[in-house]
């Protein structure tokens, strides 16, 4: 029960996340955000804007799947009209979606990592900032170069957005979420307030109670969300917490990890060993939750003693959080590929954010080692 207790905050956040997308959809918030985003897409800068807009959406929603469902599908449809290479578009979209999944304080995976490694969310964000900024800049440069070579001859006609048709009330749910977080309110209260405000807007707009309840339970077709799609993950997370607590008490894995790590106290070598270990765990687990919990709790004693918890947060944020997107049989990779309609191996070379970060962090570790 202690292991379940350790993950209770993340379980509650995940529970609320299952209601976030349906409530925002019914209130019209998602639709309005998509209209605004599509209005700013210029055909000659399609790839870089696709990455940037998807990144903004993912930072607000905190979910890869929800972001790809909400904004990815419309952007892919626009790209098809422009006759642009869809694998590159899909790569840009997946890259942008993973920025928020890894970095957003609204992301359940981000929250899980912080609680697992016992680092406050704010300090975790600061610890990840350097590699995050470097990877985003690299992606922007790459997609900008691709735009200059591919989209220069593209053209598209689209309806001009009539701003007077937008409803300020539909911005209340995301603004509520952001403001409460910025004022350091509990993330649970922030999610709950945003969801309740969206439900009130939906009811005022004429949505019935039964429709609202059905959406919160079943989710929205093509968008996701809903408790029915989340409860298995909640149960798995509770069991994973209990299982990891049992492993810690029985001291099953820790001696092997300690023996593997005791031969080196080098940041460069330990970074490489951690990357290898978390990749192996991801390949076996085929999900994002268990690698975070198992890697974090197992490597925490060693990294805390020699480098500090923030260093472990950095290496896991640049590897454990992203590897589920590159393992073909991972649930997250399968869902991403299904939503964008492109095989993973076709868009992966263009999903720079997924594979640049591990290289980026290893280079930083190499530079620090050289300066030590």
mmCIF file of C-alpha atoms in Angstrom:
data_model
loop_
_atom_site.group_PDB
_atom_site.id
_atom_site.type_symbol
_atom_site.label_atom_id
_atom_site.label_comp_id
_atom_site.label_asym_id
_atom_site.label_seq_id
_atom_site.Cartn_x
_atom_site.Cartn_y
_atom_site.Cartn_z
ATOM 1 C CA UNK A 1 0.000 0.000 0.000
ATOM 2 C CA UNK A 2 2.965 2.328 0.557
ATOM 3 C CA UNK A 3 3.896 2.059 -3.129
ATOM 4 C CA UNK A 4 0.336 2.961 -4.144
ATOM 5 C CA UNK A 5 0.388 5.868 -1.698
ATOM 6 C CA UNK A 6 3.553 7.226 -3.339
ATOM 7 C CA UNK A 7 1.813 7.427 -6.722
ATOM 8 C CA UNK A 8 -1.539 8.692 -5.436
ATOM 9 C CA UNK A 9 -1.026 12.261 -6.704
ATOM 10 C CA UNK A 10 -0.230 11.047 -10.208
ATOM 11 C CA UNK A 11 -3.227 8.676 -10.131
ATOM 12 C CA UNK A 12 -5.523 11.562 -9.173
ATOM 13 C CA UNK A 13 -4.041 13.763 -11.917
ATOM 14 C CA UNK A 14 -4.503 11.008 -14.501
ATOM 15 C CA UNK A 15 -8.077 10.567 -13.315
ATOM 16 C CA UNK A 16 -8.727 14.275 -13.938
ATOM 17 C CA UNK A 17 -6.848 14.245 -17.265
ATOM 18 C CA UNK A 18 -9.362 11.684 -18.547
ATOM 19 C CA UNK A 19 -12.063 14.371 -18.123
ATOM 20 C CA UNK A 20 -10.060 17.315 -19.475
ATOM 21 C CA UNK A 21 -10.259 16.695 -23.231
ATOM 22 C CA UNK A 22 -13.975 15.724 -23.308
ATOM 23 C CA UNK A 23 -14.965 18.757 -21.240
ATOM 24 C CA UNK A 24 -12.881 21.128 -23.382
ATOM 25 C CA UNK A 25 -14.370 19.597 -26.525
ATOM 26 C CA UNK A 26 -17.977 19.996 -25.379
ATOM 27 C CA UNK A 27 -17.364 23.598 -24.308
ATOM 28 C CA UNK A 28 -16.019 24.408 -27.782
ATOM 29 C CA UNK A 29 -12.541 25.207 -26.483
ATOM 30 C CA UNK A 30 -10.756 22.575 -28.591
ATOM 31 C CA UNK A 31 -12.582 23.566 -31.772
ATOM 32 C CA UNK A 32 -11.828 27.248 -31.241
ATOM 33 C CA UNK A 33 -8.151 26.564 -30.536
ATOM 34 C CA UNK A 34 -7.888 24.490 -33.725
ATOM 35 C CA UNK A 35 -9.512 27.257 -35.831
ATOM 36 C CA UNK A 36 -7.075 29.840 -34.509
ATOM 37 C CA UNK A 37 -4.074 27.573 -35.036
ATOM 38 C CA UNK A 38 -5.031 26.670 -38.614
ATOM 39 C CA UNK A 39 -5.552 30.342 -39.449
ATOM 40 C CA UNK A 40 -1.876 31.032 -38.719
ATOM 41 C CA UNK A 41 -0.556 28.201 -40.899
ATOM 42 C CA UNK A 42 1.262 29.641 -43.915
ATOM 43 C CA UNK A 43 1.969 27.129 -46.722
ATOM 44 C CA UNK A 44 5.541 28.355 -47.232
ATOM 45 C CA UNK A 45 6.365 27.648 -43.566
ATOM 46 C CA UNK A 46 4.183 24.601 -43.094
ATOM 47 C CA UNK A 47 6.626 22.238 -41.370
ATOM 48 C CA UNK A 48 8.035 24.701 -38.863
ATOM 49 C CA UNK A 49 4.562 26.045 -38.018
ATOM 50 C CA UNK A 50 3.176 22.512 -37.672
ATOM 51 C CA UNK A 51 5.876 21.717 -35.139
ATOM 52 C CA UNK A 52 5.454 25.018 -33.296
ATOM 53 C CA UNK A 53 1.640 24.928 -33.088
ATOM 54 C CA UNK A 54 1.619 21.278 -32.027
ATOM 55 C CA UNK A 55 4.214 22.089 -29.387
ATOM 56 C CA UNK A 56 2.017 24.894 -27.983
ATOM 57 C CA UNK A 57 -1.029 22.603 -27.951
ATOM 58 C CA UNK A 58 0.897 19.836 -26.205
ATOM 59 C CA UNK A 59 2.193 22.238 -23.556
ATOM 60 C CA UNK A 60 -1.424 23.233 -22.831
ATOM 61 C CA UNK A 61 -2.931 19.738 -22.999
ATOM 62 C CA UNK A 62 0.019 17.779 -21.605
ATOM 63 C CA UNK A 63 -0.690 14.744 -23.760
ATOM 64 C CA UNK A 64 0.770 13.397 -26.989
ATOM 65 C CA UNK A 65 -2.329 11.486 -28.073
ATOM 66 C CA UNK A 66 -4.791 14.273 -27.299
ATOM 67 C CA UNK A 67 -2.639 16.820 -29.130
ATOM 68 C CA UNK A 68 -2.223 14.672 -32.232
ATOM 69 C CA UNK A 69 -5.946 13.947 -32.260
ATOM 70 C CA UNK A 70 -6.976 17.586 -31.810
ATOM 71 C CA UNK A 71 -4.581 19.422 -34.118
ATOM 72 C CA UNK A 72 -2.562 16.718 -35.888
ATOM 73 C CA UNK A 73 -5.369 15.325 -38.011
ATOM 74 C CA UNK A 74 -6.464 18.747 -39.404
ATOM 75 C CA UNK A 75 -2.861 19.654 -40.186
ATOM 76 C CA UNK A 76 -2.270 16.347 -41.966
ATOM 77 C CA UNK A 77 -5.410 16.938 -44.033
ATOM 78 C CA UNK A 78 -4.107 20.374 -45.005
ATOM 79 C CA UNK A 79 -0.720 18.875 -45.910
ATOM 80 C CA UNK A 80 -2.440 16.319 -48.154
ATOM 81 C CA UNK A 81 -4.199 19.162 -50.009
ATOM 82 C CA UNK A 82 -0.835 20.881 -50.469
ATOM 83 C CA UNK A 83 0.698 17.602 -51.725
ATOM 84 C CA UNK A 84 3.414 17.829 -49.096
ATOM 85 C CA UNK A 85 5.344 14.704 -47.978
ATOM 86 C CA UNK A 86 3.189 13.340 -45.165
ATOM 87 C CA UNK A 87 5.979 11.456 -43.320
ATOM 88 C CA UNK A 88 7.799 14.763 -42.753
ATOM 89 C CA UNK A 89 4.590 16.426 -41.567
ATOM 90 C CA UNK A 90 3.885 13.489 -39.243
ATOM 91 C CA UNK A 91 7.433 13.718 -37.871
ATOM 92 C CA UNK A 92 7.003 17.414 -37.126
ATOM 93 C CA UNK A 93 3.640 16.772 -35.445
ATOM 94 C CA UNK A 94 4.924 13.900 -33.292
ATOM 95 C CA UNK A 95 7.974 15.964 -32.293
ATOM 96 C CA UNK A 96 5.796 18.870 -31.218
ATOM 97 C CA UNK A 97 3.383 16.599 -29.365
ATOM 98 C CA UNK A 98 6.201 14.999 -27.347
ATOM 99 C CA UNK A 99 7.501 18.395 -26.208
ATOM 100 C CA UNK A 100 4.461 18.829 -23.970
ATOM 101 C CA UNK A 101 4.197 15.166 -23.008
ATOM 102 C CA UNK A 102 7.731 15.366 -21.646
ATOM 103 C CA UNK A 103 7.910 18.974 -20.453
ATOM 104 C CA UNK A 104 4.448 20.352 -19.650
ATOM 105 C CA UNK A 105 3.514 20.590 -15.949
ATOM 106 C CA UNK A 106 0.060 19.413 -17.056
ATOM 107 C CA UNK A 107 1.506 16.122 -18.328
ATOM 108 C CA UNK A 108 0.864 13.074 -16.171
ATOM 109 C CA UNK A 109 4.208 11.588 -17.302
ATOM 110 C CA UNK A 110 6.010 14.773 -16.237
ATOM 111 C CA UNK A 111 4.271 14.662 -12.868
ATOM 112 C CA UNK A 112 5.066 10.951 -12.480
ATOM 113 C CA UNK A 113 8.767 11.542 -13.121
ATOM 114 C CA UNK A 114 8.885 14.359 -10.577
ATOM 115 C CA UNK A 115 7.239 12.246 -7.871
ATOM 116 C CA UNK A 116 9.344 9.178 -8.688
ATOM 117 C CA UNK A 117 12.676 11.009 -8.491
ATOM 118 C CA UNK A 118 11.418 13.140 -5.579
ATOM 119 C CA UNK A 119 12.056 16.478 -7.278
ATOM 120 C CA UNK A 120 9.514 19.346 -7.222
ATOM 121 C CA UNK A 121 7.924 19.964 -10.620
ATOM 122 C CA UNK A 122 9.329 23.498 -10.811
ATOM 123 C CA UNK A 123 12.896 22.300 -10.163
ATOM 124 C CA UNK A 124 12.394 19.492 -12.651
ATOM 125 C CA UNK A 125 11.408 21.993 -15.335
ATOM 126 C CA UNK A 126 14.531 24.047 -14.627
ATOM 127 C CA UNK A 127 16.706 20.935 -14.743
ATOM 128 C CA UNK A 128 15.343 20.030 -18.175
ATOM 129 C CA UNK A 129 15.503 23.557 -19.580
ATOM 130 C CA UNK A 130 18.928 23.451 -21.241
ATOM 131 C CA UNK A 131 18.408 20.293 -23.287
ATOM 132 C CA UNK A 132 14.772 21.223 -23.974
ATOM 133 C CA UNK A 133 15.698 24.619 -25.403
ATOM 134 C CA UNK A 134 18.557 23.135 -27.438
ATOM 135 C CA UNK A 135 16.348 20.403 -28.920
ATOM 136 C CA UNK A 136 13.506 22.835 -29.760
ATOM 137 C CA UNK A 137 15.947 25.218 -31.452
ATOM 138 C CA UNK A 138 17.459 22.349 -33.420
ATOM 139 C CA UNK A 139 13.986 21.209 -34.535
ATOM 140 C CA UNK A 140 12.972 24.747 -35.569
ATOM 141 C CA UNK A 141 16.137 25.100 -37.655
ATOM 142 C CA UNK A 142 15.657 21.693 -39.274
ATOM 143 C CA UNK A 143 11.999 22.222 -40.193
ATOM 144 C CA UNK A 144 12.815 25.730 -41.388
ATOM 145 C CA UNK A 145 15.439 24.343 -43.772
ATOM 146 C CA UNK A 146 13.012 21.665 -44.991
ATOM 147 C CA UNK A 147 10.397 24.386 -45.601
ATOM 148 C CA UNK A 148 12.831 26.373 -47.715
ATOM 149 C CA UNK A 149 13.400 23.358 -49.968
ATOM 150 C CA UNK A 150 9.926 21.807 -50.178
ATOM 151 C CA UNK A 151 7.087 24.232 -49.442
ATOM 152 C CA UNK A 152 8.259 27.257 -51.437
ATOM 153 C CA UNK A 153 5.979 26.359 -54.366
ATOM 154 C CA UNK A 154 2.993 25.222 -52.300
ATOM 155 C CA UNK A 155 -0.231 27.239 -52.283
ATOM 156 C CA UNK A 156 -3.547 26.940 -50.533
ATOM 157 C CA UNK A 157 -6.694 28.949 -50.175
ATOM 158 C CA UNK A 158 -8.402 29.038 -46.803
ATOM 159 C CA UNK A 159 -11.231 30.967 -45.215
ATOM 160 C CA UNK A 160 -10.118 33.977 -43.244
ATOM 161 C CA UNK A 161 -10.849 33.630 -39.570
ATOM 162 C CA UNK A 162 -13.545 36.062 -38.429
ATOM 163 C CA UNK A 163 -12.394 36.991 -34.938
ATOM 164 C CA UNK A 164 -15.790 38.367 -33.974
ATOM 165 C CA UNK A 165 -17.178 34.839 -34.292
ATOM 166 C CA UNK A 166 -14.907 33.588 -31.507
ATOM 167 C CA UNK A 167 -16.347 33.306 -28.035
ATOM 168 C CA UNK A 168 -14.207 34.658 -25.171
ATOM 169 C CA UNK A 169 -16.004 32.265 -22.813
ATOM 170 C CA UNK A 170 -14.405 29.305 -24.590
ATOM 171 C CA UNK A 171 -10.967 30.516 -23.479
ATOM 172 C CA UNK A 172 -11.959 30.287 -19.811
ATOM 173 C CA UNK A 173 -11.011 26.586 -19.278
ATOM 174 C CA UNK A 174 -7.388 26.828 -20.557
ATOM 175 C CA UNK A 175 -6.889 30.278 -18.993
ATOM 176 C CA UNK A 176 -8.175 28.958 -15.654
ATOM 177 C CA UNK A 177 -5.758 26.031 -15.843
ATOM 178 C CA UNK A 178 -2.756 28.192 -16.707
ATOM 179 C CA UNK A 179 -3.481 30.996 -14.220
ATOM 180 C CA UNK A 180 -3.987 28.666 -11.251
ATOM 181 C CA UNK A 181 -0.734 26.845 -12.039
ATOM 182 C CA UNK A 182 1.156 30.131 -12.415
ATOM 183 C CA UNK A 183 -0.178 31.238 -9.029
ATOM 184 C CA UNK A 184 1.170 27.982 -7.559
ATOM 185 C CA UNK A 185 -2.179 26.448 -6.819
ATOM 186 C CA UNK A 186 -2.298 22.682 -6.571
ATOM 187 C CA UNK A 187 -2.271 21.071 -10.020
ATOM 188 C CA UNK A 188 -5.242 18.968 -8.883
ATOM 189 C CA UNK A 189 -7.324 22.072 -8.093
ATOM 190 C CA UNK A 190 -6.199 23.641 -11.379
ATOM 191 C CA UNK A 191 -7.375 20.642 -13.405
ATOM 192 C CA UNK A 192 -10.614 20.384 -11.447
ATOM 193 C CA UNK A 193 -11.413 24.093 -11.853
ATOM 194 C CA UNK A 194 -10.725 23.973 -15.598
ATOM 195 C CA UNK A 195 -12.918 20.896 -16.056
ATOM 196 C CA UNK A 196 -15.784 22.354 -14.023
ATOM 197 C CA UNK A 197 -15.643 25.656 -15.932
ATOM 198 C CA UNK A 198 -15.773 23.758 -19.246
ATOM 199 C CA UNK A 199 -18.754 21.710 -18.042
ATOM 200 C CA UNK A 200 -20.610 24.874 -16.999
ATOM 201 C CA UNK A 201 -19.975 26.447 -20.423
ATOM 202 C CA UNK A 202 -21.217 23.281 -22.127
ATOM 203 C CA UNK A 203 -24.429 23.278 -20.084
ATOM 204 C CA UNK A 204 -25.008 26.986 -20.713
ATOM 205 C CA UNK A 205 -24.585 26.342 -24.446
ATOM 206 C CA UNK A 206 -27.370 23.765 -24.326
ATOM 207 C CA UNK A 207 -25.483 20.489 -23.892
ATOM 208 C CA UNK A 208 -27.514 18.027 -21.841
ATOM 209 C CA UNK A 209 -26.317 16.447 -18.606
ATOM 210 C CA UNK A 210 -26.506 13.003 -20.206
ATOM 211 C CA UNK A 211 -24.257 14.096 -23.084
ATOM 212 C CA UNK A 212 -21.737 15.582 -20.665
ATOM 213 C CA UNK A 213 -21.758 12.464 -18.467
ATOM 214 C CA UNK A 214 -21.428 10.194 -21.505
ATOM 215 C CA UNK A 215 -18.466 12.177 -22.861
ATOM 216 C CA UNK A 216 -16.686 12.177 -19.503
ATOM 217 C CA UNK A 217 -17.171 8.424 -19.230
ATOM 218 C CA UNK A 218 -16.603 7.279 -22.833
ATOM 219 C CA UNK A 219 -14.491 10.154 -24.199
ATOM 220 C CA UNK A 220 -14.823 11.767 -27.621
ATOM 221 C CA UNK A 221 -14.532 9.735 -30.816
ATOM 222 C CA UNK A 222 -11.344 10.660 -32.644
ATOM 223 C CA UNK A 223 -10.042 12.765 -29.758
ATOM 224 C CA UNK A 224 -9.809 10.397 -26.820
ATOM 225 C CA UNK A 225 -10.190 11.000 -23.113
ATOM 226 C CA UNK A 226 -12.888 9.520 -20.931
ATOM 227 C CA UNK A 227 -12.593 7.482 -17.754
ATOM 228 C CA UNK A 228 -13.320 4.198 -19.553
ATOM 229 C CA UNK A 229 -10.050 4.575 -21.498
ATOM 230 C CA UNK A 230 -8.043 5.556 -18.435
ATOM 231 C CA UNK A 231 -9.050 3.207 -15.627
ATOM 232 C CA UNK A 232 -6.808 0.365 -16.822
ATOM 233 C CA UNK A 233 -3.813 2.726 -16.788
ATOM 234 C CA UNK A 234 -4.809 3.902 -13.303
ATOM 235 C CA UNK A 235 -4.933 0.316 -12.075
ATOM 236 C CA UNK A 236 -1.628 -0.444 -13.771
ATOM 237 C CA UNK A 237 -0.024 2.611 -12.182
ATOM 238 C CA UNK A 238 -1.241 1.577 -8.726
ATOM 239 C CA UNK A 239 0.030 -1.989 -9.251
ATOM 240 C CA UNK A 240 3.322 -0.700 -10.674
ATOM 241 C CA UNK A 241 3.810 1.465 -7.587
ATOM 242 C CA UNK A 242 3.064 -1.474 -5.292
ATOM 243 C CA UNK A 243 5.320 -3.775 -7.356
ATOM 244 C CA UNK A 244 8.194 -1.306 -7.287
ATOM 245 C CA UNK A 245 7.783 -0.830 -3.530
ATOM 246 C CA UNK A 246 7.961 -4.621 -3.116
ATOM 247 C CA UNK A 247 11.134 -4.751 -5.224
ATOM 248 C CA UNK A 248 12.654 -2.024 -3.063
ATOM 249 C CA UNK A 249 11.776 -3.797 0.184
ATOM 250 C CA UNK A 250 13.031 -7.177 -1.034
ATOM 251 C CA UNK A 251 16.100 -5.462 -2.535
ATOM 252 C CA UNK A 252 15.890 -7.646 -5.643
ATOM 253 C CA UNK A 253 17.215 -5.355 -8.371
ATOM 254 C CA UNK A 254 19.221 -2.785 -6.442
ATOM 255 C CA UNK A 255 22.264 -5.038 -5.690
ATOM 256 C CA UNK A 256 22.725 -5.776 -9.408
ATOM 257 C CA UNK A 257 22.418 -2.096 -10.307
ATOM 258 C CA UNK A 258 24.792 -1.102 -7.526
ATOM 259 C CA UNK A 259 27.332 -3.661 -8.693
ATOM 260 C CA UNK A 260 26.977 -2.454 -12.278
ATOM 261 C CA UNK A 261 27.416 1.175 -11.274
ATOM 262 C CA UNK A 262 30.086 0.785 -8.572
ATOM 263 C CA UNK A 263 32.870 0.399 -11.114
ATOM 264 C CA UNK A 264 32.418 3.984 -12.299
ATOM 265 C CA UNK A 265 31.720 7.373 -10.779
ATOM 266 C CA UNK A 266 31.991 9.179 -14.077
ATOM 267 C CA UNK A 267 29.037 11.276 -15.265
ATOM 268 C CA UNK A 268 29.721 10.234 -18.864
ATOM 269 C CA UNK A 269 29.854 6.500 -18.135
ATOM 270 C CA UNK A 270 26.916 6.550 -15.718
ATOM 271 C CA UNK A 271 24.858 8.506 -18.256
ATOM 272 C CA UNK A 272 25.538 5.852 -20.885
ATOM 273 C CA UNK A 273 24.701 3.036 -18.467
ATOM 274 C CA UNK A 274 21.449 4.734 -17.450
ATOM 275 C CA UNK A 275 20.479 5.281 -21.090
ATOM 276 C CA UNK A 276 21.113 1.611 -21.836
ATOM 277 C CA UNK A 277 19.185 0.422 -18.785
ATOM 278 C CA UNK A 278 16.137 2.598 -19.398
ATOM 279 C CA UNK A 279 16.059 1.562 -23.078
ATOM 280 C CA UNK A 280 16.097 -2.122 -22.098
ATOM 281 C CA UNK A 281 13.296 -1.552 -19.579
ATOM 282 C CA UNK A 282 11.247 0.301 -22.200
ATOM 283 C CA UNK A 283 11.739 -2.461 -24.755
ATOM 284 C CA UNK A 284 10.508 -5.027 -22.236
ATOM 285 C CA UNK A 285 7.693 -2.970 -20.689
ATOM 286 C CA UNK A 286 6.411 -1.443 -23.977
ATOM 287 C CA UNK A 287 4.877 1.490 -22.105
ATOM 288 C CA UNK A 288 5.900 4.805 -20.566
ATOM 289 C CA UNK A 289 4.818 4.328 -16.952
ATOM 290 C CA UNK A 290 6.863 1.357 -15.739
ATOM 291 C CA UNK A 291 10.214 2.579 -17.164
ATOM 292 C CA UNK A 292 9.770 5.891 -15.334
ATOM 293 C CA UNK A 293 8.983 4.218 -12.027
ATOM 294 C CA UNK A 294 11.512 1.381 -12.247
ATOM 295 C CA UNK A 295 14.417 3.417 -13.636
ATOM 296 C CA UNK A 296 13.776 6.350 -11.342
ATOM 297 C CA UNK A 297 13.528 4.413 -8.091
ATOM 298 C CA UNK A 298 16.370 2.021 -8.963
ATOM 299 C CA UNK A 299 18.941 4.629 -10.018
ATOM 300 C CA UNK A 300 17.928 7.323 -7.523
ATOM 301 C CA UNK A 301 20.316 6.275 -4.691
ATOM 302 C CA UNK A 302 23.412 6.250 -6.940
ATOM 303 C CA UNK A 303 22.652 9.498 -8.778
ATOM 304 C CA UNK A 304 21.577 11.290 -5.589
ATOM 305 C CA UNK A 305 24.871 10.402 -3.925
ATOM 306 C CA UNK A 306 27.250 11.325 -6.754
ATOM 307 C CA UNK A 307 25.496 13.911 -8.943
ATOM 308 C CA UNK A 308 22.183 15.009 -7.448
ATOM 309 C CA UNK A 309 18.565 14.232 -8.246
ATOM 310 C CA UNK A 310 18.363 16.954 -10.895
ATOM 311 C CA UNK A 311 20.963 15.165 -13.002
ATOM 312 C CA UNK A 312 18.886 11.981 -12.926
ATOM 313 C CA UNK A 313 15.824 14.024 -13.897
ATOM 314 C CA UNK A 314 17.750 15.379 -16.869
ATOM 315 C CA UNK A 315 18.938 12.029 -18.153
ATOM 316 C CA UNK A 316 15.516 10.403 -17.682
ATOM 317 C CA UNK A 317 13.722 13.366 -19.222
ATOM 318 C CA UNK A 318 15.927 13.028 -22.285
ATOM 319 C CA UNK A 319 15.594 9.265 -22.580
ATOM 320 C CA UNK A 320 12.995 7.447 -20.472
ATOM 321 C CA UNK A 321 10.276 9.936 -21.418
ATOM 322 C CA UNK A 322 11.001 9.589 -25.147
ATOM 323 C CA UNK A 323 12.024 5.966 -25.755
ATOM 324 C CA UNK A 324 8.377 4.751 -25.711
ATOM 325 C CA UNK A 325 7.894 6.841 -28.857
ATOM 326 C CA UNK A 326 10.625 4.982 -30.769
ATOM 327 C CA UNK A 327 10.019 1.373 -29.667
ATOM 328 C CA UNK A 328 7.753 -0.041 -32.417
ATOM 329 C CA UNK A 329 5.667 -2.263 -30.108
ATOM 330 C CA UNK A 330 5.250 0.412 -27.449
ATOM 331 C CA UNK A 331 1.618 1.372 -26.857
ATOM 332 C CA UNK A 332 2.465 5.064 -27.225
ATOM 333 C CA UNK A 333 4.291 4.568 -30.537
ATOM 334 C CA UNK A 334 1.455 2.429 -31.919
ATOM 335 C CA UNK A 335 -1.143 5.058 -30.964
ATOM 336 C CA UNK A 336 0.895 7.885 -32.504
ATOM 337 C CA UNK A 337 1.353 5.945 -35.735
ATOM 338 C CA UNK A 338 -2.353 5.079 -35.834
ATOM 339 C CA UNK A 339 -3.483 8.679 -35.363
ATOM 340 C CA UNK A 340 -1.173 10.183 -38.010
ATOM 341 C CA UNK A 341 -1.773 7.247 -40.351
ATOM 342 C CA UNK A 342 1.936 6.880 -41.145
ATOM 343 C CA UNK A 343 4.152 3.910 -40.171
ATOM 344 C CA UNK A 344 6.538 4.813 -37.373
ATOM 345 C CA UNK A 345 9.690 4.012 -39.347
ATOM 346 C CA UNK A 346 8.597 6.438 -42.087
ATOM 347 C CA UNK A 347 8.105 9.486 -39.858
ATOM 348 C CA UNK A 348 10.719 8.677 -37.175
ATOM 349 C CA UNK A 349 13.688 10.173 -39.107
ATOM 350 C CA UNK A 350 11.799 13.492 -39.139
ATOM 351 C CA UNK A 351 10.607 13.307 -35.505
ATOM 352 C CA UNK A 352 13.804 14.969 -34.358
ATOM 353 C CA UNK A 353 12.726 15.710 -30.796
ATOM 354 C CA UNK A 354 12.538 11.977 -30.034
ATOM 355 C CA UNK A 355 16.106 11.094 -30.866
ATOM 356 C CA UNK A 356 18.028 14.370 -30.673
ATOM 357 C CA UNK A 357 17.548 14.752 -26.900
ATOM 358 C CA UNK A 358 19.397 11.557 -25.839
ATOM 359 C CA UNK A 359 22.302 12.556 -28.090
ATOM 360 C CA UNK A 360 22.112 16.127 -26.815
ATOM 361 C CA UNK A 361 22.288 15.077 -23.177
ATOM 362 C CA UNK A 362 25.162 12.654 -23.810
ATOM 363 C CA UNK A 363 27.090 15.443 -25.550
ATOM 364 C CA UNK A 364 26.485 17.728 -22.554
ATOM 365 C CA UNK A 365 27.697 14.986 -20.197
ATOM 366 C CA UNK A 366 30.792 14.537 -22.390
ATOM 367 C CA UNK A 367 31.491 18.281 -22.264
ATOM 368 C CA UNK A 368 31.045 18.392 -18.466
ATOM 369 C CA UNK A 369 33.303 15.381 -18.091
ATOM 370 C CA UNK A 370 35.952 17.072 -20.185
ATOM 371 C CA UNK A 371 35.789 20.232 -18.103
ATOM 372 C CA UNK A 372 35.886 18.339 -14.799
#
